[in-house]
PDB file of C-alpha atoms and ligand atoms in Angstrom:
ATOM      1  CA  MET A  52      -0.238   0.030  -0.005  1.00 62.00           C
ATOM      2  CA  PRO A  53       1.667   3.069  -0.630  1.00 65.00           C
ATOM      3  CA  MET A  54       2.297   5.672   1.902  1.00 74.00           C
ATOM      4  CA  LYS A  55      -0.213   8.484   2.406  1.00 76.00           C
ATOM      5  CA  LYS A  56       1.326  11.846   2.015  1.00 78.00           C
ATOM      6  CA  LYS A  57       0.914  12.932   5.477  1.00 78.00           C
ATOM      7  CA  THR A  58       2.889  10.323   6.819  1.00 78.00           C
ATOM      8  CA  LEU A  59       5.430  10.970   4.106  1.00 79.00           C
ATOM      9  CA  ARG A  60       5.991  14.286   5.249  1.00 82.00           C
ATOM     10  CA  ARG A  61       6.520  13.315   8.734  1.00 88.00           C
ATOM     11  CA  LEU A  62       8.525  10.468   7.983  1.00 94.00           C
ATOM     12  CA  PRO A  63      12.382  10.668  10.130  1.00 96.00           C
ATOM     13  CA  HIS A  64      15.623  11.160   8.212  1.00 96.00           C
ATOM     14  CA  PRO A  65      17.667   8.453   8.934  1.00 98.00           C
ATOM     15  CA  VAL A  66      21.611   8.125   8.684  1.00 98.00           C
ATOM     16  CA  LEU A  67      22.927   4.408   7.704  1.00 98.00           C
ATOM     17  CA  ILE A  68      26.410   3.506   9.427  1.00 98.00           C
ATOM     18  CA  GLY A  69      28.402   0.133   9.303  1.00 98.00           C
ATOM     19  CA  LEU A  70      31.193  -0.974   7.684  1.00 98.00           C
ATOM     20  CA  MET A  71      32.138  -0.766   4.210  1.00 96.00           C
ATOM     21  CA  GLY A  72      30.343  -3.091   1.906  1.00 94.00           C
ATOM     22  CA  CYS A  73      27.395  -3.555   4.505  1.00 96.00           C
ATOM     23  CA  GLY A  74      24.708  -2.222   1.510  1.00 95.00           C
ATOM     24  CA  LYS A  75      24.619   1.526   2.859  1.00 97.00           C
ATOM     25  CA  SER A  76      24.319   2.818  -0.359  1.00 96.00           C
ATOM     26  CA  SER A  77      22.146   0.249  -2.239  1.00 96.00           C
ATOM     27  CA  ILE A  78      19.264   0.334   0.446  1.00 98.00           C
ATOM     28  CA  GLY A  79      19.845   4.450   0.736  1.00 98.00           C
ATOM     29  CA  ARG A  80      18.533   3.996  -2.561  1.00 98.00           C
ATOM     30  CA  ARG A  81      16.183   1.824  -2.132  1.00 98.00           C
ATOM     31  CA  LEU A  82      14.696   3.743   0.544  1.00 97.00           C
ATOM     32  CA  ALA A  83      14.904   6.522  -1.193  1.00 97.00           C
ATOM     33  CA  LYS A  84      12.520   5.339  -4.185  1.00 96.00           C
ATOM     34  CA  LYS A  85      10.509   4.656  -1.324  1.00 95.00           C
ATOM     35  CA  THR A  86       9.876   7.354   0.456  1.00 95.00           C
ATOM     36  CA  GLY A  87      10.589  10.213  -2.297  1.00 93.00           C
ATOM     37  CA  MET A  88      13.569  11.398   0.027  1.00 95.00           C
ATOM     38  CA  PRO A  89      16.852  12.196  -1.879  1.00 97.00           C
ATOM     39  CA  LEU A  90      20.159   9.850  -1.025  1.00 98.00           C
ATOM     40  CA  VAL A  91      23.099  11.556  -0.066  1.00 98.00           C
ATOM     41  CA  ASP A  92      26.024   9.160  -0.160  1.00 98.00           C
ATOM     42  CA  LEU A  93      28.738  11.446   1.524  1.00 98.00           C
ATOM     43  CA  ASP A  94      31.808   9.325  -0.560  1.00 97.00           C
ATOM     44  CA  ASP A  95      30.020  10.767  -3.089  1.00 97.00           C
ATOM     45  CA  VAL A  96      29.893  14.100  -2.297  1.00 98.00           C
ATOM     46  CA  ILE A  97      33.332  14.068  -0.883  1.00 98.00           C
ATOM     47  CA  VAL A  98      34.789  12.957  -4.323  1.00 98.00           C
ATOM     48  CA  GLU A  99      32.820  15.825  -6.027  1.00 98.00           C
ATOM     49  CA  GLU A 100      34.242  18.356  -3.750  1.00 96.00           C
ATOM     50  CA  ALA A 101      37.766  17.098  -3.744  1.00 97.00           C
ATOM     51  CA  GLY A 102      37.466  16.323  -7.341  1.00 98.00           C
ATOM     52  CA  LEU A 103      39.470  13.555  -6.573  1.00 97.00           C
ATOM     53  CA  SER A 104      38.328   9.429  -6.127  1.00 97.00           C
ATOM     54  CA  ILE A 105      39.061   8.550  -2.572  1.00 96.00           C
ATOM     55  CA  PRO A 106      41.892   6.275  -3.069  1.00 95.00           C
ATOM     56  CA  GLU A 107      43.499   9.211  -4.760  1.00 97.00           C
ATOM     57  CA  ILE A 108      42.076  11.871  -1.510  1.00 97.00           C
ATOM     58  CA  PHE A 109      43.923   8.834   0.307  1.00 97.00           C
ATOM     59  CA  ALA A 110      47.430   8.415  -1.871  1.00 96.00           C
ATOM     60  CA  ALA A 111      47.635  12.235  -2.118  1.00 97.00           C
ATOM     61  CA  HIS A 112      46.848  13.604   1.254  1.00 97.00           C
ATOM     62  CA  GLY A 113      46.304  10.947   3.495  1.00 97.00           C
ATOM     63  CA  GLU A 114      43.750   9.448   5.661  1.00 97.00           C
ATOM     64  CA  GLU A 115      43.521  12.208   8.231  1.00 98.00           C
ATOM     65  CA  TYR A 116      43.138  14.584   5.427  1.00 98.00           C
ATOM     66  CA  PHE A 117      40.093  12.351   4.166  1.00 98.00           C
ATOM     67  CA  ARG A 118      38.669  12.601   7.739  1.00 98.00           C
ATOM     68  CA  ASP A 119      38.593  16.329   7.318  1.00 98.00           C
ATOM     69  CA  LEU A 120      36.792  16.237   4.554  1.00 98.00           C
ATOM     70  CA  GLU A 121      33.996  13.031   6.030  1.00 98.00           C
ATOM     71  CA  GLY A 122      33.529  15.329   9.042  1.00 98.00           C
ATOM     72  CA  VAL A 123      32.744  18.818   7.166  1.00 98.00           C
ATOM     73  CA  ALA A 124      30.390  16.694   4.607  1.00 98.00           C
ATOM     74  CA  LEU A 125      28.913  15.024   7.141  1.00 98.00           C
ATOM     75  CA  ALA A 126      27.716  18.224   9.107  1.00 98.00           C
ATOM     76  CA  ASN A 127      26.555  19.991   6.210  1.00 97.00           C
ATOM     77  CA  HIS A 128      24.326  17.091   5.524  1.00 97.00           C
ATOM     78  CA  LEU A 129      22.736  16.240   8.638  1.00 96.00           C
ATOM     79  CA  GLY A 130      19.518  17.172   9.817  1.00 93.00           C
ATOM     80  CA  GLN A 131      18.478  18.060   6.193  1.00 95.00           C
ATOM     81  CA  ARG A 132      15.828  16.021   4.271  1.00 95.00           C
ATOM     82  CA  VAL A 133      17.336  13.003   2.754  1.00 97.00           C
ATOM     83  CA  ILE A 134      18.493   9.627   3.326  1.00 98.00           C
ATOM     84  CA  LEU A 135      22.052  10.161   4.390  1.00 98.00           C
ATOM     85  CA  ALA A 136      24.702   7.061   3.429  1.00 98.00           C
ATOM     86  CA  SER A 137      27.673   7.563   5.620  1.00 98.00           C
ATOM     87  CA  GLY A 138      31.396   5.960   4.942  1.00 97.00           C
ATOM     88  CA  GLY A 139      32.379   2.988   7.132  1.00 98.00           C
ATOM     89  CA  GLY A 140      35.165   5.206   8.884  1.00 98.00           C
ATOM     90  CA  VAL A 141      32.669   8.064  10.361  1.00 98.00           C
ATOM     91  CA  VAL A 142      31.846   7.058  13.177  1.00 98.00           C
ATOM     92  CA  LEU A 143      36.026   7.171  14.422  1.00 98.00           C
ATOM     93  CA  ARG A 144      36.143  10.907  15.297  1.00 98.00           C
ATOM     94  CA  LYS A 145      34.083  11.534  18.344  1.00 98.00           C
ATOM     95  CA  THR A 146      33.049  14.893  17.254  1.00 98.00           C
ATOM     96  CA  ASN A 147      31.422  13.026  14.539  1.00 98.00           C
ATOM     97  CA  ARG A 148      29.600  10.095  16.631  1.00 98.00           C
ATOM     98  CA  LYS A 149      28.520  13.689  19.045  1.00 98.00           C
ATOM     99  CA  LEU A 150      26.698  14.968  15.660  1.00 98.00           C
ATOM    100  CA  LEU A 151      25.319  11.215  14.606  1.00 98.00           C
ATOM    101  CA  LYS A 152      23.877  11.348  18.143  1.00 98.00           C
ATOM    102  CA  SER A 153      21.913  14.213  18.228  1.00 97.00           C
ATOM    103  CA  HIS A 154      19.933  13.747  14.619  1.00 97.00           C
ATOM    104  CA  PRO A 155      18.683  10.583  15.534  1.00 97.00           C
ATOM    105  CA  PRO A 156      17.540   8.056  13.579  1.00 98.00           C
ATOM    106  CA  VAL A 157      20.775   6.415  12.822  1.00 98.00           C
ATOM    107  CA  ILE A 158      20.590   3.258  11.562  1.00 98.00           C
ATOM    108  CA  TRP A 159      23.822   0.187  12.009  1.00 98.00           C
ATOM    109  CA  LEU A 160      23.784  -2.193   9.262  1.00 98.00           C
ATOM    110  CA  LYS A 161      25.569  -4.907  10.895  1.00 98.00           C
ATOM    111  CA  ALA A 162      27.724  -7.455   8.904  1.00 97.00           C
ATOM    112  CA  SER A 163      30.203  -9.783   9.838  1.00 97.00           C
ATOM    113  CA  PRO A 164      33.721  -9.485   8.298  1.00 97.00           C
ATOM    114  CA  GLU A 165      33.279 -12.651   5.990  1.00 96.00           C
ATOM    115  CA  PHE A 166      29.992 -11.573   4.878  1.00 96.00           C
ATOM    116  CA  ILE A 167      31.393  -8.049   3.679  1.00 96.00           C
ATOM    117  CA  ALA A 168      34.848  -9.680   2.734  1.00 94.00           C
ATOM    118  CA  ALA A 169      33.175 -11.939   0.270  1.00 91.00           C
ATOM    119  CA  ARG A 170      31.824  -9.058  -1.086  1.00 89.00           C
ATOM    120  CA  ILE A 171      34.489  -6.622  -1.590  1.00 88.00           C
ATOM    121  CA  ALA A 172      37.117  -8.497  -2.558  1.00 77.00           C
ATOM    122  CA  GLY A 173      39.789  -6.777  -5.084  1.00 78.00           C
ATOM    123  CA  ASP A 174      37.629  -3.500  -5.476  1.00 84.00           C
ATOM    124  CA  PRO A 175      40.060  -1.213  -5.570  1.00 83.00           C
ATOM    125  CA  ASN A 176      37.902   1.520  -4.779  1.00 86.00           C
ATOM    126  CA  ARG A 177      39.022   0.760  -1.245  1.00 90.00           C
ATOM    127  CA  PRO A 178      41.922   1.936   0.057  1.00 87.00           C
ATOM    128  CA  LEU A 179      41.817   0.406   3.557  1.00 90.00           C
ATOM    129  CA  ILE A 180      42.088  -3.229   2.648  1.00 89.00           C
ATOM    130  CA  ALA A 181      44.192  -2.379  -0.870  1.00 85.00           C
ATOM    131  CA  GLY A 182      46.677  -5.129  -1.196  1.00 83.00           C
ATOM    132  CA  GLN A 183      45.990  -6.326   1.946  1.00 86.00           C
ATOM    133  CA  ASP A 184      44.213  -9.655   3.323  1.00 89.00           C
ATOM    134  CA  ALA A 185      40.531  -8.253   3.585  1.00 91.00           C
ATOM    135  CA  LEU A 186      39.239 -10.837   5.789  1.00 94.00           C
ATOM    136  CA  ALA A 187      42.301  -9.842   8.226  1.00 94.00           C
ATOM    137  CA  ARG A 188      41.639  -6.274   7.662  1.00 94.00           C
ATOM    138  CA  LEU A 189      37.783  -6.430   7.773  1.00 96.00           C
ATOM    139  CA  THR A 190      38.051  -8.089  11.170  1.00 97.00           C
ATOM    140  CA  ALA A 191      40.258  -5.608  12.842  1.00 97.00           C
ATOM    141  CA  LEU A 192      37.974  -2.966  11.468  1.00 97.00           C
ATOM    142  CA  ALA A 193      34.959  -4.731  13.014  1.00 98.00           C
ATOM    143  CA  GLU A 194      36.804  -5.176  16.448  1.00 98.00           C
ATOM    144  CA  GLU A 195      37.761  -1.323  16.428  1.00 98.00           C
ATOM    145  CA  ARG A 196      34.480  -0.072  14.889  1.00 98.00           C
ATOM    146  CA  TYR A 197      31.223  -2.054  16.180  1.00 98.00           C
ATOM    147  CA  PRO A 198      31.325  -0.510  19.812  1.00 98.00           C
ATOM    148  CA  LEU A 199      31.515   2.845  17.932  1.00 98.00           C
ATOM    149  CA  TYR A 200      28.676   1.417  15.500  1.00 98.00           C
ATOM    150  CA  GLU A 201      26.536   0.225  18.684  1.00 98.00           C
ATOM    151  CA  GLU A 202      27.510   3.774  20.496  1.00 98.00           C
ATOM    152  CA  CYS A 203      25.434   5.892  17.736  1.00 98.00           C
ATOM    153  CA  ALA A 204      22.297   3.333  17.109  1.00 98.00           C
ATOM    154  CA  ASP A 205      19.489   3.679  17.744  1.00 98.00           C
ATOM    155  CA  LEU A 206      18.416   0.641  15.515  1.00 98.00           C
ATOM    156  CA  VAL A 207      20.968  -2.219  14.733  1.00 98.00           C
ATOM    157  CA  ILE A 208      19.678  -4.763  11.314  1.00 98.00           C
ATOM    158  CA  GLU A 209      21.176  -7.639  11.010  1.00 97.00           C
ATOM    159  CA  ARG A 210      22.219  -7.540   7.343  1.00 95.00           C
ATOM    160  CA  GLU A 211      22.841 -10.836   6.854  1.00 94.00           C
ATOM    161  CA  SER A 212      19.093 -11.917   8.064  1.00 91.00           C
ATOM    162  CA  MET A 213      17.558 -10.464   5.440  1.00 95.00           C
ATOM    163  CA  ASP A 214      17.801  -9.497   2.015  1.00 96.00           C
ATOM    164  CA  LYS A 215      18.003  -5.701   0.975  1.00 97.00           C
ATOM    165  CA  ASP A 216      14.480  -5.356   0.158  1.00 97.00           C
ATOM    166  CA  GLU A 217      13.650  -7.017   3.380  1.00 98.00           C
ATOM    167  CA  ILE A 218      15.822  -4.624   5.035  1.00 98.00           C
ATOM    168  CA  THR A 219      14.185  -1.498   3.299  1.00 98.00           C
ATOM    169  CA  GLU A 220      10.718  -2.630   4.517  1.00 97.00           C
ATOM    170  CA  LYS A 221      11.848  -3.227   7.811  1.00 97.00           C
ATOM    171  CA  ILE A 222      13.478   0.377   8.218  1.00 98.00           C
ATOM    172  CA  ILE A 223      10.800   2.062   6.212  1.00 97.00           C
ATOM    173  CA  LYS A 224       8.058   0.126   9.130  1.00 96.00           C
ATOM    174  CA  TYR A 225      10.331   1.812  11.845  1.00 97.00           C
ATOM    175  CA  LEU A 226      10.748   4.908   9.946  1.00 97.00           C
ATOM    176  CA  LYS A 227       6.507   5.369   9.993  1.00 95.00           C
ATOM    177  CA  LYS A 228       6.454   3.947  13.661  1.00 94.00           C
ATOM    178  CA  LYS A 229       8.715   7.008  14.657  1.00 92.00           C
ATOM    179  CA  ALA A 230       6.529   9.445  12.588  1.00 90.00           C
ATOM    180  CA  LYS A 231       3.420   8.215  14.376  1.00 85.00           C
ATOM    181  CA  ALA A 232       5.266   8.694  17.955  1.00 79.00           C
TER     182      ALA A 232
HETATM  183  C1  S3P U 305      36.061   3.663   4.598  1.00 92.73           C
HETATM  184  C2  S3P U 305      34.904   3.502   4.014  1.00 92.73           C
HETATM  185  C3  S3P U 305      34.246   4.181   2.592  1.00 92.73           C
HETATM  186  C4  S3P U 305      35.119   4.992   2.698  1.00 92.73           C
HETATM  187  C5  S3P U 305      36.559   4.802   2.636  1.00 92.73           C
HETATM  188  C6  S3P U 305      37.053   5.023   3.996  1.00 92.73           C
HETATM  189  C7  S3P U 305      36.254   3.422   6.249  1.00 92.73           C
HETATM  190  O1  S3P U 305      32.793   4.350   2.725  1.00 92.73           O
HETATM  191  O2  S3P U 305      34.601   6.273   3.042  1.00 92.73           O
HETATM  192  O3  S3P U 305      37.010   4.234   1.792  1.00 92.73           O
HETATM  193  O4  S3P U 305      37.187   3.912   6.624  1.00 92.73           O
HETATM  194  O5  S3P U 305      35.839   2.403   5.970  1.00 92.73           O
HETATM  195  P1  S3P U 305      32.268   2.779   2.513  1.00 92.73           P
HETATM  196  O6  S3P U 305      32.149   1.994   3.744  1.00 92.73           O
HETATM  197  O7  S3P U 305      30.733   3.355   1.729  1.00 92.73           O
HETATM  198  O8  S3P U 305      32.515   1.375   1.618  1.00 92.73           O
END
């Protein structure tokens, strides 16, 4: 059943967080289609503003510079009426976590390193795992970041328990409930 206009207008705008390759952009696209809210992918914003690809930013300026750009992009887009897909490392900085927590709902797509490694092995666009054992690197990232995602999340979705359409429906249901509350 299509959503009522009034419900659509009151729908809170979610921020998607989680490890690289967990499906933030693709589920974000589905949510955008269903809700009519535009999708803003922070990685795309950064690439567009820097005029460089993510691997190029890391290679030319280093990770901390990338994190600076990421923090600015997050602050500029939070609170807008959009579906916000963040980069996997957005939770690393305390200032970003504080910002995220003050803009609910933050939705964590929780996926295991094994699940992600199978999907992104060999992807040249991921400087944090390039040239390394993807599973070992993702396991280390998960150890560091799971507590940070947990700290920020209003809703945790086990990514592996459902397909992307089911997850989209689950999120819509959650947003509708929040709109009525
Ligand atoms: C990163 C994840 C990437 C991108 C950059 C750093 C990370 O985004 O922001 O390569 O630190 O995990 P996705 O999570 O969208 O792949």
